[in-house]
């Protein structure tokens, strides 16, 4: 007896990523999703994408110069990040992973602050972080559960499903294709579905988890995972900032109105290395990289806006200047980051530092002082 | 097998272990289970942000009935039956805590806390540190722990050392109904994450609880019985055993001091040192395996701080270095008053 | 912009459990699944179900008498267990949870042995356990990953996808509705899908995880979870032993042939308490229990076989006698289980017992001996 | 900050820490990373049942390149890139082990072992016990561990105490390329589960490796440098630091003994006691936090066994009781030779 009940390995129409702007810069129609903004809004998106890429390039360069210990580049994922971040509005909460420099930028985090983590002068939280943007997370998938808990808090705070849409909020949480294998991420799907928590799971499928292609994690498109938990999943062209924003706006809106969670799979590509410690030539071909370069998220938006006459050389020149200034600020900011003092860390473990730690710090200080005396 | 069956039978330890009620106002005679229930009820009434969260804690009131009746009073939004996943429970509780709630998580049995270990060790304990103090996680993780109840495997574990080794967590445990009542409230009021260990074999033992007494400091030990010849250091389920041992030893003219540590992290080591300096002898008693159990840390600290005062090495009476064995042999596995007295003999023989 | 892409909360035809025998004992046709056995085979199934129920009743009684510390009854789940277990054949491997007494019975485990665990005379492994049946697992979901690893071993052993079907094997792993929330179970789904491991995930959805109804874990039918991971999921009437066996045979066959994993959701009901420590009146109504009693798996098969003339009073009488004898053997066997000696356990921790444990056992023995002397 | 920069600079410790090659046959000068790679290659060649399993260990050769080239030689069925889930990796490896394979699991960094904690603590460590010896789990869990490499958080942890507190696990760690080469092979050959900790800050340090020498017993410590005045007890990354301290102390006329424990569970405590009985002084050095670190257990055992011989309390030089701090201050956090020498001074002052 044979049959294929539920066998879901055949491609479906929904596997084709939602697209509103093709790689050549031509706008497309989609039956369900429309980009509502103006060309001026799109120019603002382009600006964010260009600046995010510049922040990233500069940080990568700072790592090469030895000023940072590590940097995880976002190169190639600008549309996924800027498009989704521009769909966020207060009181939404944003829970990033570790590569969301573009999202951080859009949410008002000073990019210099991000460097503290990677320079080793601080942990994962930065002075400029607004209350609605959460710290970077390095244990893959761990943050998705936090996001669901925050969404459960929003439910209890009465910030979901109100008639007044401005009173409603949702949580958007970022993670990668690799993360979808983790128990925590699947538990987050389950808890969110069971509680109808207002959370948008934003998966940047950049095709790679370090050296492992997405096929190692799943034989079927990742967006399909959601249906198995009972909530909608959609796949969007992650290099198309219009489509990403439209889809994320829909997803956040659904969540805010009390419709429960949504999974957005942004189909994109990590153009650079996993981190500055990585050597992607060990595991992928330059052909593959070239193929994706042709789908560059910035090029296509620039092509559209240029053709539409919405931006011109002067606009571009101003943006270059702005990016240069930002880069310079980043360089200066990086080397000026205050050096931490180990003595300060004993007070950060607990709200009320226990005696043992007080004593330990004192001993540490006395020990340090003994060297000064010895000189 | 016990040489002191009579001592156990008549149980003169019972009165010693109870905290004497300061005043008659509000004094009730409760089991530890009921005392915890009353403490949780107080915490829920006193602060809207307090939530209870875990498997089967709603209609059922938890498998040990610690949360019995609380969902009926406070509703399903505050006493929440969670899906069956411990990492999910603790991880989502982190999110709730970061948004101003004070989740009190119940892990159904000690052996089921390990799926949540990553969230506890890498997130709960560290979010304050990771964020330079910007965010805190005011969460209590309640865990019924320890053996002696004839359970199947994974239901009699003593995981305290894993947590006490982890900076950023506080770890406390109660030994009697009175402490249970106020300690759970203090733990919930604490802005730091607290692992709250409940000795399940003591859940049904009764004691006086003064619900109107002001709470004591949460991280201070208690001298349950003063003495001069040796100091017994213990916590949770073993406090009663140590008091029983002290009572039995008194028959033989030995005057043992018994300290209930209450807090395993931070350790109230100042009180421990003061006692050992007086008695010259220390014996640590716990159910958890000996290797790298709380006794190891206490022994290491005591020998360092009381080097010249120690008349004998610090001895440890603990679970053996085995996985918890089947219940038919758990009596032999768990420290009992004979093993404690045997250690006292060995200590005094130095 | 609104749409319902992937929103899967609407009931689908596949939500209706596959049924080949209705509660009144009438056989039904199904387009995809057919029971291939004879009425004699079904009589054998009935015998297994009756005996499994008797083992269960006897063990429950032994717990009431204080001879066992605990017992998790299977009452109501006989069809799910016997039907699936009768689909297993060597070299298939069976990985149970803790309630699979009926499966254990079918696979040749002496039911007396099962009692060791619950009497506290031993751990979770029993002398009569055949090599292809694995120990009971008490940490919810943990065993599902072991099962996937075993299936990966079968792949490496060349025991999957051979032309000779007898050379092929698969793994069947049991777990409950509650377990589907655990990270481990979802990781097991992911690993099995990614490796096309020959494993049948057999979920007995008995409607309850202790006091929590299945809705606490999932808003949508559990079998749907599989599609999200890219493998088939089916829902079968877990009180219909014909359907369970037919579906499990199909699933195991697919897995053995190299078709990858399958999720079978057996829709059934835990008629008794979660364990003998549990009081289900605290959380569910007697109406609900009565409703399910009308769907009893044994009654319907007996009705069918009686109507078909395949069994008669003599057959029933012989079965009663057999069950009585089995029950008596269980009672005797229980109280005769050898008492363990703690001294034996030091040698069970490691293959090669380290010095510390050798010394500890010696100290323990000396300490024990000191009491003998003192007498 | 160091008072002994010259000592570090010239590094006379380098030769002391290397195991002298018994014969010239097969002696190679390798980094620890390459020695591990060679050991794994041997194990894969020697036994078809050996599998390597983990994230990015195939084409990439692991983020530390320990498995470089092995997938090319042994194929994707034996050197397996796993999905990104540690519980899944360890849990499925249990299944492979139960079916006769010998999986060697790589956890990418120390901080990512916690999601697998339940499988390790409740399954890997216990399956033999749970099944009365019927089933065993011959598995190695390789974990690059420790700090000192300037990494971001969760990448510099020392989780050894969690595992050493768990009955049923063996826990070993190598301090030099030669030990790395044979210890990994011995661990794979062991029928018990072994947590194999690799000091990642030592991966690139070179040493002589005699690939033809017979392996030593896996659970025996090594006296790296004999001495008379005090015993330095350490393991993994800190062995080199202790040898440097001993070299520096020699300048001041102090003769320190240095023991590389190699095995943290079981502990080779007989050798430790013998040494401390001779020197009368012991100092334990490790990166992990002090509270309930390996030093606690060693101190507890030493004070119990060498009570009359100890001239000073056992001292501990460890990571402070903080989560691992940002890399810019890790130098101050990690024990270095000055902190070791400071402890030696304090010990000798008793
Ligand atoms: C629990 C855990 N395991 C392993 C790692 C090491 N690690 C860091 S990033 C990464 C790959 C993540 O891939 P993906 O989720 O696709 O995100 P991406 O890096 O592509 O953005 C791995 C394995 C980790 N950080 N956490
Ligand atoms: C990791 C873990 N958490 C909690 C428990 C306690 N517990 C035992 S059975 C059970 C409910 C299981 O429900 P389900 O998976 O539906 O199986 P059923 O008992 O209904 O067969 C719970 C919560 C456990 N054994 N393991
Ligand atoms: Mg990725
Ligand atoms: Mg169930």
mmCIF file of N, CA, C and O in Angstrom, chain C residues 93 121-125 129 131 134-139 142-143 145-146 148-150 152-153 156-157 184 187 190-191 194 345 348-352 354 356 359, chain D residues 49 51 53 77 80 83 85 87-89 91-92 94-96 98-99 101 118-119 123 128-135 167-170 191-192 265-266 269 301:
data_model
loop_
_atom_site.group_PDB
_atom_site.id
_atom_site.type_symbol
_atom_site.label_atom_id
_atom_site.label_comp_id
_atom_site.label_asym_id
_atom_site.label_seq_id
_atom_site.Cartn_x
_atom_site.Cartn_y
_atom_site.Cartn_z
ATOM 1 N N UNK C 93 13.588 -1.605 14.651
ATOM 2 C CA UNK C 93 13.915 -1.294 16.042
ATOM 3 C C UNK C 93 12.758 -0.511 16.652
ATOM 4 O O UNK C 93 12.155 0.330 15.973
ATOM 5 N N UNK C 121 12.863 -1.829 41.906
ATOM 6 C CA UNK C 121 13.941 -2.805 42.107
ATOM 7 C C UNK C 121 15.000 -2.680 41.016
ATOM 8 O O UNK C 121 16.069 -3.274 41.129
ATOM 9 N N UNK C 122 14.694 -1.943 39.991
ATOM 10 C CA UNK C 122 15.674 -1.786 38.921
ATOM 11 C C UNK C 122 15.458 -0.487 38.177
ATOM 12 O O UNK C 122 14.590 0.309 38.543
ATOM 13 N N UNK C 123 16.243 -0.310 37.132
ATOM 14 C CA UNK C 123 16.122 0.920 36.356
ATOM 15 C C UNK C 123 15.123 0.677 35.208
ATOM 16 O O UNK C 123 14.040 0.177 35.449
ATOM 17 N N UNK C 124 15.493 1.011 33.963
ATOM 18 C CA UNK C 124 14.518 0.983 32.872
ATOM 19 C C UNK C 124 14.811 -0.098 31.854
ATOM 20 O O UNK C 124 14.381 -0.017 30.718
ATOM 21 N N UNK C 125 15.589 -1.068 32.255
ATOM 22 C CA UNK C 125 15.952 -2.110 31.314
ATOM 23 C C UNK C 125 15.707 -3.439 31.998
ATOM 24 O O UNK C 125 15.878 -3.567 33.201
ATOM 25 N N UNK C 129 14.218 -8.073 27.675
ATOM 26 C CA UNK C 129 14.125 -7.137 26.554
ATOM 27 C C UNK C 129 14.934 -7.631 25.356
ATOM 28 O O UNK C 129 16.127 -7.849 25.468
ATOM 29 N N UNK C 131 16.983 -7.381 21.782
ATOM 30 C CA UNK C 131 17.923 -6.344 21.327
ATOM 31 C C UNK C 131 17.273 -5.266 20.482
ATOM 32 O O UNK C 131 17.826 -4.186 20.311
ATOM 33 N N UNK C 134 13.975 -1.035 22.776
ATOM 34 C CA UNK C 134 14.845 -0.205 23.598
ATOM 35 C C UNK C 134 14.196 0.125 24.954
ATOM 36 O O UNK C 134 12.994 -0.075 25.134
ATOM 37 N N UNK C 135 14.998 0.598 25.891
ATOM 38 C CA UNK C 135 14.450 0.826 27.244
ATOM 39 C C UNK C 135 13.410 1.934 27.280
ATOM 40 O O UNK C 135 13.381 2.801 26.405
ATOM 41 N N UNK C 136 12.589 1.904 28.284
ATOM 42 C CA UNK C 136 11.647 2.985 28.529
ATOM 43 C C UNK C 136 12.416 4.310 28.721
ATOM 44 O O UNK C 136 13.538 4.317 29.226
ATOM 45 N N UNK C 137 11.767 5.397 28.317
ATOM 46 C CA UNK C 137 12.390 6.722 28.438
ATOM 47 C C UNK C 137 11.459 7.625 29.231
ATOM 48 O O UNK C 137 10.256 7.682 28.931
ATOM 49 N N UNK C 138 11.997 8.320 30.205
ATOM 50 C CA UNK C 138 11.144 9.146 31.065
ATOM 51 C C UNK C 138 11.322 10.640 30.870
ATOM 52 O O UNK C 138 10.519 11.419 31.376
ATOM 53 N N UNK C 139 12.383 11.026 30.214
ATOM 54 C CA UNK C 139 12.549 12.455 29.926
ATOM 55 C C UNK C 139 11.838 12.700 28.600
ATOM 56 O O UNK C 139 12.282 12.225 27.553
ATOM 57 N N UNK C 142 13.197 12.777 24.771
ATOM 58 C CA UNK C 142 14.628 12.474 24.623
ATOM 59 C C UNK C 142 14.870 11.289 23.697
ATOM 60 O O UNK C 142 15.851 11.258 22.956
ATOM 61 N N UNK C 143 13.973 10.314 23.733
ATOM 62 C CA UNK C 143 14.192 9.085 22.966
ATOM 63 C C UNK C 143 14.009 9.288 21.464
ATOM 64 O O UNK C 143 14.486 8.470 20.671
ATOM 65 N N UNK C 145 15.335 11.488 19.526
ATOM 66 C CA UNK C 145 16.640 11.711 18.896
ATOM 67 C C UNK C 145 17.440 10.415 18.836
ATOM 68 O O UNK C 145 18.144 10.151 17.855
ATOM 69 N N UNK C 146 17.338 9.611 19.882
ATOM 70 C CA UNK C 146 18.045 8.323 19.850
ATOM 71 C C UNK C 146 17.543 7.501 18.666
ATOM 72 O O UNK C 146 18.329 6.872 17.949
ATOM 73 N N UNK C 148 16.293 8.533 15.847
ATOM 74 C CA UNK C 148 16.828 9.037 14.574
ATOM 75 C C UNK C 148 18.276 8.589 14.403
ATOM 76 O O UNK C 148 18.693 8.172 13.309
ATOM 77 N N UNK C 149 19.042 8.625 15.470
ATOM 78 C CA UNK C 149 20.430 8.141 15.399
ATOM 79 C C UNK C 149 20.486 6.666 15.026
ATOM 80 O O UNK C 149 21.333 6.244 14.230
ATOM 81 N N UNK C 150 19.585 5.885 15.572
ATOM 82 C CA UNK C 150 19.545 4.455 15.222
ATOM 83 C C UNK C 150 19.198 4.277 13.747
ATOM 84 O O UNK C 150 19.743 3.398 13.075
ATOM 85 N N UNK C 152 19.888 6.424 11.439
ATOM 86 C CA UNK C 152 21.107 6.798 10.703
ATOM 87 C C UNK C 152 22.092 5.621 10.707
ATOM 88 O O UNK C 152 22.823 5.410 9.720
ATOM 89 N N UNK C 153 22.112 4.883 11.796
ATOM 90 C CA UNK C 153 22.975 3.694 11.853
ATOM 91 C C UNK C 153 22.499 2.657 10.839
ATOM 92 O O UNK C 153 23.309 2.051 10.119
ATOM 93 N N UNK C 156 23.772 3.490 7.528
ATOM 94 C CA UNK C 156 25.190 3.152 7.388
ATOM 95 C C UNK C 156 25.432 1.652 7.345
ATOM 96 O O UNK C 156 26.403 1.183 6.761
ATOM 97 N N UNK C 157 24.528 0.903 7.970
ATOM 98 C CA UNK C 157 24.646 -0.557 7.958
ATOM 99 C C UNK C 157 24.136 -1.155 6.646
ATOM 100 O O UNK C 157 24.157 -2.372 6.479
ATOM 101 N N UNK C 184 13.571 18.636 21.629
ATOM 102 C CA UNK C 184 14.174 17.393 21.144
ATOM 103 C C UNK C 184 13.330 16.732 20.061
ATOM 104 O O UNK C 184 13.872 16.197 19.090
ATOM 105 N N UNK C 187 13.709 18.720 16.921
ATOM 106 C CA UNK C 187 15.041 18.487 16.356
ATOM 107 C C UNK C 187 15.085 17.106 15.695
ATOM 108 O O UNK C 187 15.698 16.926 14.640
ATOM 109 N N UNK C 190 13.594 17.356 12.395
ATOM 110 C CA UNK C 190 14.508 18.041 11.482
ATOM 111 C C UNK C 190 15.663 17.155 11.037
ATOM 112 O O UNK C 190 15.983 17.078 9.845
ATOM 113 N N UNK C 191 16.297 16.493 11.981
ATOM 114 C CA UNK C 191 17.421 15.617 11.633
ATOM 115 C C UNK C 191 16.951 14.467 10.732
ATOM 116 O O UNK C 191 17.636 14.090 9.781
ATOM 117 N N UNK C 194 16.221 15.846 7.261
ATOM 118 C CA UNK C 194 17.433 16.258 6.549
ATOM 119 C C UNK C 194 18.242 15.053 6.090
ATOM 120 O O UNK C 194 18.902 15.107 5.057
ATOM 121 N N UNK C 345 25.632 -1.396 42.384
ATOM 122 C CA UNK C 345 25.455 -0.298 41.444
ATOM 123 C C UNK C 345 26.738 0.440 41.077
ATOM 124 O O UNK C 345 26.797 1.091 40.044
ATOM 125 N N UNK C 348 28.029 -0.315 37.658
ATOM 126 C CA UNK C 348 27.165 -0.074 36.490
ATOM 127 C C UNK C 348 27.329 1.318 35.907
ATOM 128 O O UNK C 348 26.685 1.662 34.923
ATOM 129 N N UNK C 349 28.179 2.120 36.529
ATOM 130 C CA UNK C 349 28.300 3.510 36.075
ATOM 131 C C UNK C 349 29.201 3.608 34.842
ATOM 132 O O UNK C 349 28.908 4.349 33.906
ATOM 133 N N UNK C 350 30.291 2.853 34.892
ATOM 134 C CA UNK C 350 31.259 2.891 33.790
ATOM 135 C C UNK C 350 31.547 1.469 33.303
ATOM 136 O O UNK C 350 31.358 0.503 34.061
ATOM 137 N N UNK C 351 32.034 1.385 32.089
ATOM 138 C CA UNK C 351 32.508 0.084 31.599
ATOM 139 C C UNK C 351 33.697 -0.368 32.454
ATOM 140 O O UNK C 351 33.827 -1.541 32.793
ATOM 141 N N UNK C 352 34.554 0.591 32.782
ATOM 142 C CA UNK C 352 35.702 0.304 33.640
ATOM 143 C C UNK C 352 35.589 1.168 34.889
ATOM 144 O O UNK C 352 35.788 2.381 34.818
ATOM 145 N N UNK C 354 36.202 3.341 37.836
ATOM 146 C CA UNK C 354 37.396 4.062 38.319
ATOM 147 C C UNK C 354 37.639 3.815 39.813
ATOM 148 O O UNK C 354 36.736 3.429 40.547
ATOM 149 N N UNK C 356 37.972 5.699 42.386
ATOM 150 C CA UNK C 356 37.122 6.392 43.358
ATOM 151 C C UNK C 356 35.885 5.566 43.670
ATOM 152 O O UNK C 356 35.488 5.425 44.824
ATOM 153 N N UNK C 359 36.753 2.404 45.632
ATOM 154 C CA UNK C 359 36.960 2.765 47.042
ATOM 155 C C UNK C 359 35.633 3.054 47.735
ATOM 156 O O UNK C 359 35.391 2.638 48.857
ATOM 157 N N UNK D 49 33.965 1.959 12.589
ATOM 158 C CA UNK D 49 32.792 2.399 13.328
ATOM 159 C C UNK D 49 32.945 3.822 13.854
ATOM 160 O O UNK D 49 31.981 4.418 14.337
ATOM 161 N N UNK D 51 32.965 7.623 13.773
ATOM 162 C CA UNK D 51 32.358 8.678 12.949
ATOM 163 C C UNK D 51 32.674 10.032 13.557
ATOM 164 O O UNK D 51 32.684 10.164 14.783
ATOM 165 N N UNK D 53 31.234 13.957 13.788
ATOM 166 C CA UNK D 53 29.860 14.464 13.648
ATOM 167 C C UNK D 53 29.779 15.836 14.303
ATOM 168 O O UNK D 53 30.153 15.996 15.470
ATOM 169 N N UNK D 77 29.772 10.042 4.826
ATOM 170 C CA UNK D 77 29.058 9.134 5.725
ATOM 171 C C UNK D 77 29.783 8.964 7.051
ATOM 172 O O UNK D 77 29.181 8.532 8.038
ATOM 173 N N UNK D 80 30.533 13.859 9.237
ATOM 174 C CA UNK D 80 29.170 14.277 8.939
ATOM 175 C C UNK D 80 28.906 15.710 9.379
ATOM 176 O O UNK D 80 29.020 16.035 10.572
ATOM 177 N N UNK D 83 22.975 19.118 11.116
ATOM 178 C CA UNK D 83 22.170 20.334 11.289
ATOM 179 C C UNK D 83 22.612 21.104 12.536
ATOM 180 O O UNK D 83 23.295 20.554 13.416
ATOM 181 N N UNK D 85 22.097 22.034 15.711
ATOM 182 C CA UNK D 85 21.339 21.808 16.934
ATOM 183 C C UNK D 85 22.107 20.823 17.804
ATOM 184 O O UNK D 85 22.253 19.655 17.460
ATOM 185 N N UNK D 87 21.564 19.562 20.895
ATOM 186 C CA UNK D 87 20.858 18.455 21.513
ATOM 187 C C UNK D 87 20.638 17.375 20.458
ATOM 188 O O UNK D 87 20.808 16.175 20.726
ATOM 189 N N UNK D 88 20.280 17.795 19.270
ATOM 190 C CA UNK D 88 20.095 16.868 18.160
ATOM 191 C C UNK D 88 21.368 16.107 17.828
ATOM 192 O O UNK D 88 21.329 14.896 17.577
ATOM 193 N N UNK D 89 22.469 16.796 17.831
ATOM 194 C CA UNK D 89 23.740 16.128 17.510
ATOM 195 C C UNK D 89 24.043 15.058 18.550
ATOM 196 O O UNK D 89 24.290 13.894 18.232
ATOM 197 N N UNK D 91 22.027 13.774 20.831
ATOM 198 C CA UNK D 91 20.956 12.781 20.942
ATOM 199 C C UNK D 91 20.997 11.755 19.813
ATOM 200 O O UNK D 91 20.813 10.557 20.045
ATOM 201 N N UNK D 92 21.229 12.200 18.599
ATOM 202 C CA UNK D 92 21.316 11.222 17.507
ATOM 203 C C UNK D 92 22.619 10.428 17.620
ATOM 204 O O UNK D 92 22.655 9.245 17.275
ATOM 205 N N UNK D 94 23.822 9.425 20.348
ATOM 206 C CA UNK D 94 23.477 8.356 21.294
ATOM 207 C C UNK D 94 22.919 7.162 20.508
ATOM 208 O O UNK D 94 23.323 6.013 20.710
ATOM 209 N N UNK D 95 21.995 7.447 19.599
ATOM 210 C CA UNK D 95 21.407 6.371 18.807
ATOM 211 C C UNK D 95 22.456 5.640 17.981
ATOM 212 O O UNK D 95 22.451 4.404 17.895
ATOM 213 N N UNK D 96 23.358 6.389 17.383
ATOM 214 C CA UNK D 96 24.434 5.759 16.613
ATOM 215 C C UNK D 96 25.296 4.887 17.521
ATOM 216 O O UNK D 96 25.660 3.759 17.161
ATOM 217 N N UNK D 98 24.439 3.474 20.316
ATOM 218 C CA UNK D 98 23.695 2.295 20.761
ATOM 219 C C UNK D 98 23.647 1.221 19.675
ATOM 220 O O UNK D 98 23.389 0.053 19.957
ATOM 221 N N UNK D 99 23.887 1.622 18.432
ATOM 222 C CA UNK D 99 23.897 0.663 17.331
ATOM 223 C C UNK D 99 25.315 0.327 16.883
ATOM 224 O O UNK D 99 25.527 -0.083 15.735
ATOM 225 N N UNK D 101 28.162 2.215 16.640
ATOM 226 C CA UNK D 101 29.111 3.201 16.120
ATOM 227 C C UNK D 101 29.825 3.899 17.276
ATOM 228 O O UNK D 101 29.406 3.785 18.434
ATOM 229 N N UNK D 118 20.904 18.319 28.594
ATOM 230 C CA UNK D 118 20.002 17.263 29.023
ATOM 231 C C UNK D 118 20.418 15.922 28.429
ATOM 232 O O UNK D 118 20.480 14.913 29.146
ATOM 233 N N UNK D 119 20.698 15.889 27.145
ATOM 234 C CA UNK D 119 21.106 14.621 26.542
ATOM 235 C C UNK D 119 22.394 14.113 27.183
ATOM 236 O O UNK D 119 22.555 12.911 27.409
ATOM 237 N N UNK D 123 21.167 11.241 29.575
ATOM 238 C CA UNK D 123 21.201 10.091 28.664
ATOM 239 C C UNK D 123 22.628 9.564 28.473
ATOM 240 O O UNK D 123 22.933 8.461 28.896
ATOM 241 N N UNK D 128 24.268 3.419 30.457
ATOM 242 C CA UNK D 128 24.790 2.168 30.997
ATOM 243 C C UNK D 128 24.102 1.841 32.325
ATOM 244 O O UNK D 128 23.640 0.719 32.537
ATOM 245 N N UNK D 129 24.025 2.822 33.186
ATOM 246 C CA UNK D 129 23.415 2.621 34.504
ATOM 247 C C UNK D 129 21.924 2.335 34.359
ATOM 248 O O UNK D 129 21.392 1.412 34.983
ATOM 249 N N UNK D 130 21.252 3.118 33.512
ATOM 250 C CA UNK D 130 19.816 2.950 33.319
ATOM 251 C C UNK D 130 19.478 1.567 32.800
ATOM 252 O O UNK D 130 18.362 1.097 32.961
ATOM 253 N N UNK D 131 20.433 0.934 32.110
ATOM 254 C CA UNK D 131 20.141 -0.363 31.499
ATOM 255 C C UNK D 131 20.917 -1.480 32.189
ATOM 256 O O UNK D 131 21.152 -2.524 31.583
ATOM 257 N N UNK D 132 21.319 -1.254 33.426
ATOM 258 C CA UNK D 132 22.039 -2.302 34.177
ATOM 259 C C UNK D 132 23.225 -2.836 33.392
ATOM 260 O O UNK D 132 23.509 -4.029 33.431
ATOM 261 N N UNK D 133 23.860 -1.956 32.657
ATOM 262 C CA UNK D 133 25.044 -2.366 31.913
ATOM 263 C C UNK D 133 24.764 -2.979 30.553
ATOM 264 O O UNK D 133 25.694 -3.340 29.827
ATOM 265 N N UNK D 134 23.480 -3.095 30.188
ATOM 266 C CA UNK D 134 23.158 -3.732 28.900
ATOM 267 C C UNK D 134 23.602 -2.882 27.716
ATOM 268 O O UNK D 134 24.003 -3.406 26.682
ATOM 269 N N UNK D 135 23.510 -1.578 27.858
ATOM 270 C CA UNK D 135 23.871 -0.688 26.756
ATOM 271 C C UNK D 135 24.957 0.288 27.211
ATOM 272 O O UNK D 135 24.955 0.727 28.362
ATOM 273 N N UNK D 167 28.034 11.870 37.423
ATOM 274 C CA UNK D 167 28.510 10.489 37.369
ATOM 275 C C UNK D 167 28.225 9.875 36.002
ATOM 276 O O UNK D 167 27.199 10.175 35.388
ATOM 277 N N UNK D 168 29.132 9.048 35.547
ATOM 278 C CA UNK D 168 28.926 8.364 34.270
ATOM 279 C C UNK D 168 29.690 8.983 33.126
ATOM 280 O O UNK D 168 29.850 8.368 32.082
ATOM 281 N N UNK D 169 30.131 10.223 33.306
ATOM 282 C CA UNK D 169 30.971 10.853 32.290
ATOM 283 C C UNK D 169 32.422 10.740 32.715
ATOM 284 O O UNK D 169 32.735 10.759 33.905
ATOM 285 N N UNK D 170 33.294 10.668 31.733
ATOM 286 C CA UNK D 170 34.705 10.903 31.988
ATOM 287 C C UNK D 170 35.048 12.246 31.355
ATOM 288 O O UNK D 170 34.445 12.618 30.341
ATOM 289 N N UNK D 191 35.230 2.666 26.104
ATOM 290 C CA UNK D 191 33.820 2.270 25.964
ATOM 291 C C UNK D 191 32.876 3.175 26.749
ATOM 292 O O UNK D 191 31.654 3.031 26.659
ATOM 293 N N UNK D 192 33.425 4.093 27.509
ATOM 294 C CA UNK D 192 32.592 5.048 28.252
ATOM 295 C C UNK D 192 32.552 6.377 27.524
ATOM 296 O O UNK D 192 33.469 6.709 26.773
ATOM 297 N N UNK D 265 37.826 13.794 35.532
ATOM 298 C CA UNK D 265 36.923 12.786 36.069
ATOM 299 C C UNK D 265 37.178 11.501 35.314
ATOM 300 O O UNK D 265 36.934 11.459 34.110
ATOM 301 N N UNK D 266 37.702 10.463 35.956
ATOM 302 C CA UNK D 266 38.121 10.464 37.352
ATOM 303 C C UNK D 266 39.373 11.318 37.566
ATOM 304 O O UNK D 266 40.125 11.553 36.628
ATOM 305 N N UNK D 269 43.717 11.259 41.977
ATOM 306 C CA UNK D 269 44.034 11.921 43.251
ATOM 307 C C UNK D 269 45.147 11.216 44.015
ATOM 308 O O UNK D 269 45.829 11.840 44.826
ATOM 309 N N UNK D 301 39.366 17.194 48.761
ATOM 310 C CA UNK D 301 40.002 15.875 48.896
ATOM 311 C C UNK D 301 41.364 15.968 49.563
ATOM 312 O O UNK D 301 41.711 15.140 50.401
#
